[in-house]
Short mmCIF file of C-alpha atoms and ligand atoms in Angstrom, two decimals:
data_model
loop_
_atom_site.label_atom_id
_atom_site.label_comp_id
_atom_site.label_asym_id
_atom_site.label_seq_id
_atom_site.Cartn_x
_atom_site.Cartn_y
_atom_site.Cartn_z
CA UNK U 1 -25.09 8.60 -17.92
CA UNK U 2 -21.97 8.67 -16.60
CA UNK U 3 -19.01 6.33 -17.48
CA UNK U 4 -18.10 6.47 -13.90
CA UNK U 5 -21.21 5.23 -12.60
CA UNK U 6 -19.99 1.80 -12.21
CA UNK U 7 -17.68 3.06 -9.46
CA UNK U 8 -19.80 5.65 -8.08
CA UNK U 9 -19.56 4.21 -4.49
CA UNK U 10 -15.95 4.20 -4.31
CA UNK U 11 -15.44 8.03 -3.06
CA UNK U 12 -17.48 7.49 -0.28
CA UNK U 13 -16.00 4.10 0.61
CA UNK U 14 -12.45 5.73 0.57
CA UNK U 15 -13.42 8.88 2.50
CA UNK U 16 -14.76 6.48 5.18
CA UNK U 17 -11.56 4.56 5.48
CA UNK U 18 -9.33 7.50 4.97
CA UNK U 19 -11.38 9.79 7.78
CA UNK U 20 -9.71 7.37 10.20
CA UNK U 21 -6.28 9.03 9.86
CA UNK U 22 -4.35 8.05 6.95
CA UNK U 23 -4.66 6.23 3.46
CA UNK U 24 -3.75 2.67 4.06
CA UNK U 25 -3.90 2.46 0.26
CA UNK U 26 -1.99 5.07 -0.77
CA UNK U 27 1.07 5.11 1.81
CA UNK U 28 4.27 7.12 0.25
CA UNK U 29 7.61 5.57 1.82
CA UNK U 30 9.52 8.94 1.13
CA UNK U 31 12.66 7.16 1.52
CA UNK U 32 13.59 3.38 1.79
CA UNK U 33 16.51 2.84 4.39
CA UNK U 34 16.72 -0.81 3.98
CA UNK U 35 14.67 -4.12 3.29
CA UNK U 36 12.67 -3.50 6.61
CA UNK U 37 12.79 0.31 7.17
CA UNK U 38 11.43 3.24 5.68
CA UNK U 39 10.79 6.99 6.48
CA UNK U 40 6.99 7.59 6.31
CA UNK U 41 6.18 11.25 6.74
CA UNK U 42 9.43 12.03 8.40
CA UNK U 43 9.41 8.92 10.78
CA UNK U 44 11.28 5.98 10.78
CA UNK U 45 9.00 2.99 10.23
CA UNK U 46 9.78 -0.77 10.38
CA UNK U 47 8.26 -2.28 7.44
CA UNK U 48 6.28 -5.86 8.46
CA UNK U 49 4.28 -5.92 5.12
CA UNK U 50 6.43 -6.12 2.35
CA UNK U 51 6.44 -9.65 0.99
CA UNK U 52 10.19 -9.26 1.01
CA UNK U 53 10.66 -12.86 2.39
CA UNK U 54 14.15 -13.66 1.74
CA UNK U 55 15.02 -9.63 2.54
CA UNK U 56 17.19 -9.69 -0.79
CA UNK U 57 16.00 -5.98 -2.06
CA UNK U 58 19.01 -4.29 -0.80
CA UNK U 59 21.39 -7.33 -0.86
CA UNK U 60 24.81 -6.32 -2.31
CA UNK U 61 25.31 -8.81 -5.10
CA UNK U 62 21.83 -8.28 -6.18
CA UNK U 63 22.23 -4.38 -6.40
CA UNK U 64 25.50 -4.94 -8.04
CA UNK U 65 24.34 -7.08 -10.74
CA UNK U 66 21.49 -4.85 -11.60
CA UNK U 67 24.21 -2.04 -11.81
CA UNK U 68 26.30 -3.84 -13.91
CA UNK U 69 23.20 -4.59 -16.25
CA UNK U 70 22.05 -1.06 -16.41
CA UNK U 71 25.72 -0.12 -17.51
CA UNK U 72 26.27 -2.93 -20.21
CA UNK U 73 22.72 -3.28 -21.33
CA UNK U 74 20.93 -0.18 -20.63
CA UNK U 75 17.65 0.86 -19.09
CA UNK U 76 14.96 -1.15 -20.98
CA UNK U 77 14.29 -3.67 -23.75
CA UNK U 78 11.81 -1.24 -25.23
CA UNK U 79 10.03 -4.06 -26.89
CA UNK U 80 8.57 -7.66 -26.59
CA UNK U 81 10.58 -10.61 -27.38
CA UNK U 82 8.55 -11.74 -30.13
CA UNK U 83 8.98 -8.65 -32.09
CA UNK U 84 12.07 -6.86 -30.78
CA UNK U 85 14.32 -9.89 -29.81
CA UNK U 86 15.10 -11.80 -26.54
CA UNK U 87 18.37 -10.58 -24.68
CA UNK U 88 20.80 -13.55 -23.74
CA UNK U 89 20.25 -12.77 -20.12
CA UNK U 90 16.52 -13.57 -20.48
CA UNK U 91 17.42 -17.08 -21.76
CA UNK U 92 19.71 -17.65 -18.99
CA UNK U 93 17.40 -16.69 -16.43
CA UNK U 94 14.84 -19.08 -17.87
CA UNK U 95 17.43 -21.96 -18.05
CA UNK U 96 18.12 -21.06 -14.34
CA UNK U 97 14.58 -21.42 -13.53
CA UNK U 98 13.83 -24.46 -15.30
CA UNK U 99 16.83 -26.29 -13.63
CA UNK U 100 15.83 -24.99 -10.24
CA UNK U 101 12.50 -26.69 -10.61
CA UNK U 102 13.89 -29.68 -12.54
CA UNK U 103 11.77 -28.96 -15.25
CA UNK U 104 12.46 -28.92 -19.09
CA UNK U 105 11.85 -25.41 -19.67
CA UNK U 106 10.37 -22.11 -18.31
CA UNK U 107 9.15 -18.63 -19.60
CA UNK U 108 9.33 -15.43 -17.69
CA UNK U 109 7.19 -12.37 -18.05
CA UNK U 110 6.85 -8.50 -16.99
CA UNK U 111 4.95 -9.40 -13.85
CA UNK U 112 3.73 -12.37 -11.83
CA UNK U 113 0.02 -11.19 -12.68
CA UNK U 114 0.84 -11.53 -16.45
CA UNK U 115 2.60 -15.17 -15.88
CA UNK U 116 -1.01 -16.36 -14.79
CA UNK U 117 -2.92 -14.33 -17.19
CA UNK U 118 -0.67 -15.34 -19.89
CA UNK U 119 -0.43 -19.19 -19.23
CA UNK U 120 -4.01 -19.79 -18.23
CA UNK U 121 -5.22 -17.81 -21.24
CA UNK U 122 -2.81 -20.02 -23.76
CA UNK U 123 -3.41 -23.50 -22.17
CA UNK U 124 -6.99 -23.49 -21.73
CA UNK U 125 -9.83 -22.79 -24.11
CA UNK U 126 -13.44 -23.47 -25.07
CA UNK U 127 -14.91 -27.22 -24.34
CA UNK U 128 -11.73 -27.51 -21.24
CA UNK U 129 -12.47 -27.52 -17.84
CA UNK U 130 -10.78 -25.33 -15.25
CA UNK U 131 -11.06 -26.37 -11.56
CA UNK U 132 -10.21 -23.37 -9.45
CA UNK U 133 -9.65 -23.44 -5.73
CA UNK U 134 -12.15 -20.37 -4.42
CA UNK U 135 -9.41 -18.56 -2.82
CA UNK U 136 -7.22 -18.17 -5.79
CA UNK U 137 -5.78 -14.73 -6.51
CA UNK U 138 -7.24 -12.16 -8.68
CA UNK U 139 -4.85 -12.61 -11.54
CA UNK U 140 -5.79 -16.16 -11.76
CA UNK U 141 -9.48 -15.39 -12.09
CA UNK U 142 -8.75 -12.90 -14.70
CA UNK U 143 -6.71 -15.54 -16.80
CA UNK U 144 -9.55 -18.00 -16.32
CA UNK U 145 -12.00 -15.34 -17.80
CA UNK U 146 -9.64 -14.85 -21.16
CA UNK U 147 -9.98 -18.57 -21.70
CA UNK U 148 -13.75 -19.41 -23.07
CA UNK U 149 -13.24 -22.42 -20.70
CA UNK U 150 -15.79 -23.76 -18.14
CA UNK U 151 -14.46 -22.64 -14.72
CA UNK U 152 -15.60 -24.70 -11.83
CA UNK U 153 -14.85 -23.22 -8.33
CA UNK U 154 -14.16 -25.93 -5.55
CA UNK U 155 -14.22 -25.12 -1.97
CA UNK U 156 -10.73 -23.90 -0.80
CA UNK U 157 -8.19 -26.46 -0.20
CA UNK U 158 -10.55 -29.14 -0.16
CA UNK U 159 -9.25 -32.10 -2.27
CA UNK U 160 -12.80 -34.11 -1.63
CA UNK U 161 -14.75 -31.17 -2.93
CA UNK U 162 -12.36 -31.22 -6.03
CA UNK U 163 -12.59 -34.92 -6.13
CA UNK U 164 -16.57 -34.86 -6.27
CA UNK U 165 -16.38 -32.21 -9.03
CA UNK U 166 -13.68 -34.14 -10.97
CA UNK U 167 -15.94 -37.28 -10.75
CA UNK U 168 -18.84 -35.65 -12.86
CA UNK U 169 -16.75 -35.17 -15.49
CA UNK U 170 -14.99 -38.41 -15.45
CA UNK U 171 -17.17 -39.61 -18.46
CA UNK U 172 -16.55 -36.45 -20.51
CA UNK U 173 -13.36 -36.44 -23.02
CA UNK U 174 -12.29 -33.20 -22.06
CA UNK U 175 -9.07 -31.47 -20.62
CA UNK U 176 -9.28 -30.65 -16.89
CA UNK U 177 -6.77 -28.18 -15.43
CA UNK U 178 -6.70 -27.65 -11.65
CA UNK U 179 -5.49 -24.38 -10.44
CA UNK U 180 -4.07 -23.86 -6.86
CA UNK U 181 -1.70 -21.77 -4.96
CA UNK U 182 0.92 -23.03 -2.34
CA UNK U 183 1.04 -20.85 0.35
CA UNK U 184 -2.30 -18.37 0.40
CA UNK U 185 -1.42 -14.72 0.39
CA UNK U 186 -4.14 -13.43 2.89
CA UNK U 187 -4.40 -16.09 5.59
CA UNK U 188 -1.06 -17.60 5.03
CA UNK U 189 -2.48 -21.23 4.71
CA UNK U 190 -0.89 -23.78 2.66
CA UNK U 191 -2.65 -26.12 0.15
CA UNK U 192 -2.69 -29.82 0.70
CA UNK U 193 -0.75 -30.64 -2.48
CA UNK U 194 -0.26 -34.40 -1.57
CA UNK U 195 -3.66 -34.91 -1.40
CA UNK U 196 -4.66 -32.57 -4.58
CA UNK U 197 -1.88 -34.43 -6.67
CA UNK U 198 -3.29 -37.74 -5.54
CA UNK U 199 -6.86 -36.07 -6.83
CA UNK U 200 -5.21 -35.04 -10.03
CA UNK U 201 -3.79 -38.57 -10.75
CA UNK U 202 -6.93 -40.50 -10.17
CA UNK U 203 -9.05 -38.14 -12.59
CA UNK U 204 -6.08 -37.79 -15.29
CA UNK U 205 -6.22 -33.99 -15.06
CA UNK U 206 -3.20 -31.42 -15.09
CA UNK U 207 -2.18 -29.66 -12.02
CA UNK U 208 -1.10 -25.91 -12.05
CA UNK U 209 0.30 -24.38 -8.84
CA UNK U 210 1.09 -20.66 -8.15
CA UNK U 211 4.09 -20.72 -5.88
CA UNK U 212 4.13 -16.77 -5.77
CA UNK U 213 4.44 -16.61 -1.78
CA UNK U 214 6.03 -20.05 -1.30
CA UNK U 215 9.37 -19.61 -3.34
CA UNK U 216 12.18 -19.46 -1.00
CA UNK U 217 9.85 -20.12 1.69
CA UNK U 218 9.06 -23.76 1.42
CA UNK U 219 10.83 -27.06 0.49
CA UNK U 220 14.49 -28.11 1.25
CA UNK U 221 15.62 -26.20 -2.01
CA UNK U 222 13.04 -23.44 -1.53
CA UNK U 223 11.06 -24.54 -4.61
CA UNK U 224 8.01 -24.32 -2.82
CA UNK U 225 4.82 -26.18 -1.13
CA UNK U 226 5.03 -28.67 -3.90
CA UNK U 227 8.46 -29.72 -3.03
CA UNK U 228 7.78 -29.68 0.78
CA UNK U 229 4.99 -31.90 0.19
CA UNK U 230 7.25 -34.25 -1.90
CA UNK U 231 4.89 -33.96 -5.13
CA UNK U 232 6.82 -31.59 -7.32
CA UNK U 233 6.88 -34.32 -10.14
CA UNK U 234 3.12 -34.56 -10.17
CA UNK U 235 3.01 -30.70 -11.00
CA UNK U 236 2.55 -29.92 -14.64
CA UNK U 237 2.80 -25.97 -14.45
CA UNK U 238 4.50 -24.12 -11.66
CA UNK U 239 4.18 -20.49 -11.67
CA UNK U 240 5.63 -17.77 -9.60
CA UNK U 241 6.63 -14.16 -9.45
CA UNK U 242 9.98 -12.31 -8.88
CA UNK U 243 8.48 -9.87 -6.59
CA UNK U 244 8.53 -11.78 -3.46
CA UNK U 245 11.56 -13.73 -2.30
CA UNK U 246 13.35 -12.49 -5.27
CA UNK U 247 13.00 -8.99 -4.43
CA UNK U 248 12.34 -7.51 -7.95
CA UNK U 249 9.58 -7.54 -10.40
CA UNK U 250 8.34 -10.16 -13.05
CA UNK U 251 6.88 -13.72 -13.08
CA UNK U 252 7.58 -17.04 -14.61
CA UNK U 253 5.88 -20.36 -15.31
CA UNK U 254 8.34 -23.74 -15.77
CA UNK U 255 6.87 -26.94 -17.16
CA UNK U 256 7.95 -30.36 -18.08
CA UNK U 257 5.82 -30.58 -21.01
CA UNK U 258 7.35 -31.01 -24.23
CA UNK U 259 5.09 -28.57 -26.18
CA UNK U 260 5.58 -25.83 -23.20
CA UNK U 261 7.85 -23.55 -25.05
CA UNK U 262 5.62 -23.07 -28.03
CA UNK U 263 2.97 -21.12 -25.57
CA UNK U 264 5.18 -18.18 -26.42
CA UNK U 265 3.41 -18.10 -29.83
CA UNK U 266 0.02 -18.49 -28.16
CA UNK U 267 0.24 -16.46 -25.01
CA UNK U 268 -0.86 -12.73 -25.42
CA UNK U 269 0.24 -11.34 -22.39
CA UNK U 270 3.64 -12.71 -23.40
CA UNK U 271 3.61 -11.63 -27.26
CA UNK U 272 2.03 -8.28 -27.07
CA UNK U 273 3.97 -6.46 -24.19
CA UNK U 274 7.81 -5.45 -23.42
CA UNK U 275 10.10 -7.80 -21.84
CA UNK U 276 11.67 -7.36 -18.35
CA UNK U 277 14.26 -5.03 -18.06
CA UNK U 278 17.91 -5.89 -18.03
CA UNK U 279 18.54 -4.78 -14.29
CA UNK U 280 15.68 -6.72 -13.38
CA UNK U 281 16.61 -9.88 -15.04
CA UNK U 282 20.09 -9.29 -13.63
CA UNK U 283 19.17 -8.77 -9.99
CA UNK U 284 16.48 -11.56 -10.20
CA UNK U 285 19.14 -14.17 -11.69
CA UNK U 286 21.29 -12.92 -8.94
CA UNK U 287 18.91 -13.39 -6.08
CA UNK U 288 17.59 -16.99 -7.45
CA UNK U 289 21.70 -18.02 -7.12
CA UNK U 290 21.56 -16.71 -3.70
CA UNK U 291 18.54 -18.65 -2.66
CA UNK U 292 19.87 -21.72 -4.36
CA UNK U 293 23.29 -21.12 -2.56
CA UNK U 294 22.34 -19.90 0.84
CA UNK U 295 19.67 -22.21 3.07
CA UNK U 296 20.55 -19.83 5.91
CA UNK U 297 18.25 -17.16 4.38
CA UNK U 298 15.16 -19.53 4.64
CA UNK U 299 16.05 -20.75 8.19
CA UNK U 300 16.55 -17.05 9.38
CA UNK U 301 13.09 -16.40 7.95
CA UNK U 302 11.46 -19.04 9.43
CA UNK U 303 13.17 -17.99 12.95
CA UNK U 304 11.57 -14.55 12.65
CA UNK U 305 8.32 -15.99 11.14
CA UNK U 306 7.59 -18.11 14.42
CA UNK U 307 8.88 -15.39 16.78
CA UNK U 308 6.66 -12.96 15.57
CA UNK U 309 3.81 -15.37 15.19
CA UNK U 310 4.54 -16.53 19.01
CA UNK U 311 4.49 -12.92 20.28
CA UNK U 312 1.33 -11.96 18.63
CA UNK U 313 -0.64 -14.96 19.73
CA UNK U 314 0.56 -14.53 23.18
CA UNK U 315 -1.47 -11.22 23.16
CA UNK U 316 -4.34 -13.34 22.56
CA UNK U 317 -4.92 -12.19 18.67
CA UNK U 318 -6.93 -14.21 16.63
CA UNK U 319 -4.21 -15.56 13.77
CA UNK U 320 -5.68 -16.83 10.62
CA UNK U 321 -3.63 -19.89 10.10
CA UNK U 322 -0.58 -22.04 11.48
CA UNK U 323 2.80 -20.23 11.61
CA UNK U 324 4.13 -19.22 8.27
CA UNK U 325 5.97 -16.09 7.17
CA UNK U 326 2.43 -14.54 6.47
CA UNK U 327 0.84 -14.05 9.86
CA UNK U 328 -2.57 -12.26 9.45
CA UNK U 329 -4.19 -11.01 12.29
CA UNK U 330 -8.30 -11.31 11.96
CA UNK U 331 -9.88 -8.08 13.25
CA UNK U 332 -13.85 -8.29 13.98
CA UNK U 333 -14.87 -5.44 11.82
CA UNK U 334 -13.56 -3.59 8.92
CA UNK U 335 -13.70 -0.22 10.96
CA UNK U 336 -11.65 -1.82 13.85
CA UNK U 337 -8.90 -2.97 11.53
CA UNK U 338 -8.70 0.51 9.79
CA UNK U 339 -8.12 1.94 13.53
CA UNK U 340 -5.62 -0.88 14.34
CA UNK U 341 -3.73 -0.31 11.22
CA UNK U 342 -3.54 3.70 12.05
CA UNK U 343 -2.43 3.08 15.56
CA UNK U 344 0.21 0.77 14.28
CA UNK U 345 1.73 3.01 11.89
CA UNK U 346 1.58 5.72 14.62
CA UNK U 347 3.62 3.26 16.59
CA UNK U 348 6.19 2.90 13.76
CA UNK U 349 5.22 -0.33 12.30
CA UNK U 350 3.73 -0.79 8.79
CA UNK U 351 1.60 -3.82 7.73
CA UNK U 352 -1.01 -4.71 5.33
CA UNK U 353 -4.71 -3.54 5.69
CA UNK U 354 -6.48 -6.19 3.91
CA UNK U 355 -10.47 -5.54 3.85
CA UNK U 356 -13.28 -7.30 1.72
CA UNK U 357 -13.80 -7.93 -1.20
CA UNK U 358 -10.02 -8.82 -1.49
CA UNK U 359 -10.00 -11.19 1.41
CA UNK U 360 -11.74 -14.77 1.80
CA UNK U 361 -14.70 -14.98 3.83
CA UNK U 362 -15.27 -11.11 4.14
CA UNK U 363 -12.37 -11.09 6.48
CA UNK U 364 -10.67 -7.83 8.05
CA UNK U 365 -7.10 -8.38 8.21
CA UNK U 366 -3.93 -7.00 9.51
CA UNK U 367 -1.42 -8.87 7.40
CA UNK U 368 2.15 -9.21 8.39
CA UNK U 369 4.99 -10.34 6.34
CA UNK U 370 8.19 -11.64 8.12
CA UNK U 371 11.43 -11.21 6.41
CA UNK U 372 14.86 -12.86 6.61
CA UNK U 373 16.09 -9.19 6.82
CA UNK U 374 14.37 -8.37 10.01
CA UNK U 375 16.60 -8.22 13.00
CA UNK U 376 15.44 -9.45 16.35
CA UNK U 377 14.94 -6.14 17.36
CA UNK U 378 12.65 -5.21 14.59
CA UNK U 379 10.46 -8.22 15.47
CA UNK U 380 10.46 -7.22 19.08
CA UNK U 381 9.47 -3.57 17.78
CA UNK U 382 6.81 -4.89 15.70
CA UNK U 383 5.41 -7.45 18.62
CA UNK U 384 5.46 -4.67 20.99
CA UNK U 385 3.55 -1.97 18.80
CA UNK U 386 0.92 -4.72 18.45
CA UNK U 387 0.88 -5.51 22.07
CA UNK U 388 0.51 -1.60 22.73
CA UNK U 389 -2.02 -1.30 20.32
CA UNK U 390 -4.14 -4.52 21.15
CA UNK U 391 -4.40 -2.70 24.60
CA UNK U 392 -5.67 0.77 23.24
CA UNK U 393 -8.12 -1.29 21.07
CA UNK U 394 -9.59 -3.22 24.07
CA UNK U 395 -10.20 -0.26 25.95
CA UNK U 396 -11.77 1.39 22.94
CA UNK U 397 -13.92 -1.57 22.62
CA UNK U 398 -15.06 -2.03 26.12
CA UNK U 399 -15.91 1.87 26.03
CA UNK U 400 -17.93 1.60 22.75
CA UNK U 401 -19.43 -1.83 24.19
CA UNK U 402 -20.43 0.28 27.43
CA UNK U 403 -21.92 2.83 25.39
CA UNK U 404 -23.98 0.51 23.19
CA UNK U 405 -25.47 -0.83 26.36
CA UNK U 406 -26.35 2.35 27.71
CA UNK U 407 -27.91 3.19 24.19
CA UNK U 408 -29.86 -0.18 24.19
CA UNK U 409 -31.06 0.36 27.79
CA UNK U 410 -32.29 4.25 26.94
CA UNK U 411 -34.32 2.64 24.02
N1 PMP O 501 -0.12 -14.89 -7.67
C1 PMP O 501 -0.03 -14.85 -6.44
C2 PMP O 501 -0.70 -15.91 -5.55
C3 PMP O 501 -0.23 -13.39 -5.73
O1 PMP O 501 -0.50 -13.26 -4.48
C4 PMP O 501 0.46 -12.34 -6.63
C5 PMP O 501 0.79 -11.03 -6.01
N2 PMP O 501 0.66 -10.95 -4.66
C6 PMP O 501 0.32 -12.64 -7.96
C7 PMP O 501 0.45 -13.65 -8.64
C8 PMP O 501 0.95 -11.65 -8.68
O2 PMP O 501 2.44 -11.35 -8.78
P1 PMP O 501 3.09 -9.73 -9.10
O3 PMP O 501 2.65 -9.06 -7.94
O4 PMP O 501 4.49 -10.21 -9.24
O5 PMP O 501 2.44 -9.58 -10.26
#
């Protein structure tokens, strides 16, 4: 008996992946040069897997705001807001987020992961029903586990399946919380939120939308897919993160519900952890201001996303969803995806390798995220690297298919 028996298979799996070259899950950026470039093992690499959609991590205003906060407020808060106090900057950021969405209030958390844990676990409890899109992020699943509620998964992005499952609950006098995302992080597909909102209204359920990847990306004002679909008023809880478009770390939930602020006294992942550091709060507050005042950021992001998408689809690559800033290339096998990933890094492009169990339908993906900070030359560089590697991979596959045929005929 060994505590580590549970993960006994992992060293072998890790070795299998690493033996193809580098460790895709342990890449070290020796130096960050900008929002879109890093030095990795002495080589200059264009970053195409950052989630840095608006490219604000090196924005001068955001960096200056963080410096100023460090000087004025120190490096950390050293405690939770319940026990050790709130800084007025936390309050200001919460007010800004609430006003951005047009909701009455918001709460911020140290990460997006904790925002989901903290809100779901405080909202739902035994006797309640959570209706969960099957492709929701791991932290939403983890939040659901903390509730004691009955969790019913419905088919990804399928309002009809949700409707069918809710119908079965219509006769029950119970709370029903529907949880979906706006833009899904792996395939880059968006939720049909207008249809989900209609189902929600019909069954008198609550609607919770995680817009982690869609804030700053969708909607006229950058408020996400619900705004884009014209149903923000139907959303009871909008959740998001500061670690993508807002270029920092942290998470939030905003709501119009009058009792929402009392979740502060019910949410363990809010109460029993230290609050966001002053420099994070400052850079996020400034980034949110940039997002609100500069629609050009979103336009540049989409221009880059379309340019990359069009180039990759012209190579005949299989893309997982229609154009969005998440461009996921489907690769037939995990082994090929690992080879592909290594060759891309060799060619000076970093993308995310996404393999089961972290992906829907056991798919292997090379996941790119476009950024407003990518220059046209960088988009070209990324596309050309994909083209070159795709050719090498075709040659490799043809050779292997040949070997396979030879082996078969010898058998
Ligand atoms: N929600 C979704 C949909 C996500 O994709 C992620 C992380 N990628 C999170 C929440 C967690 O956010 P964070 O990394 O900021 O903790």
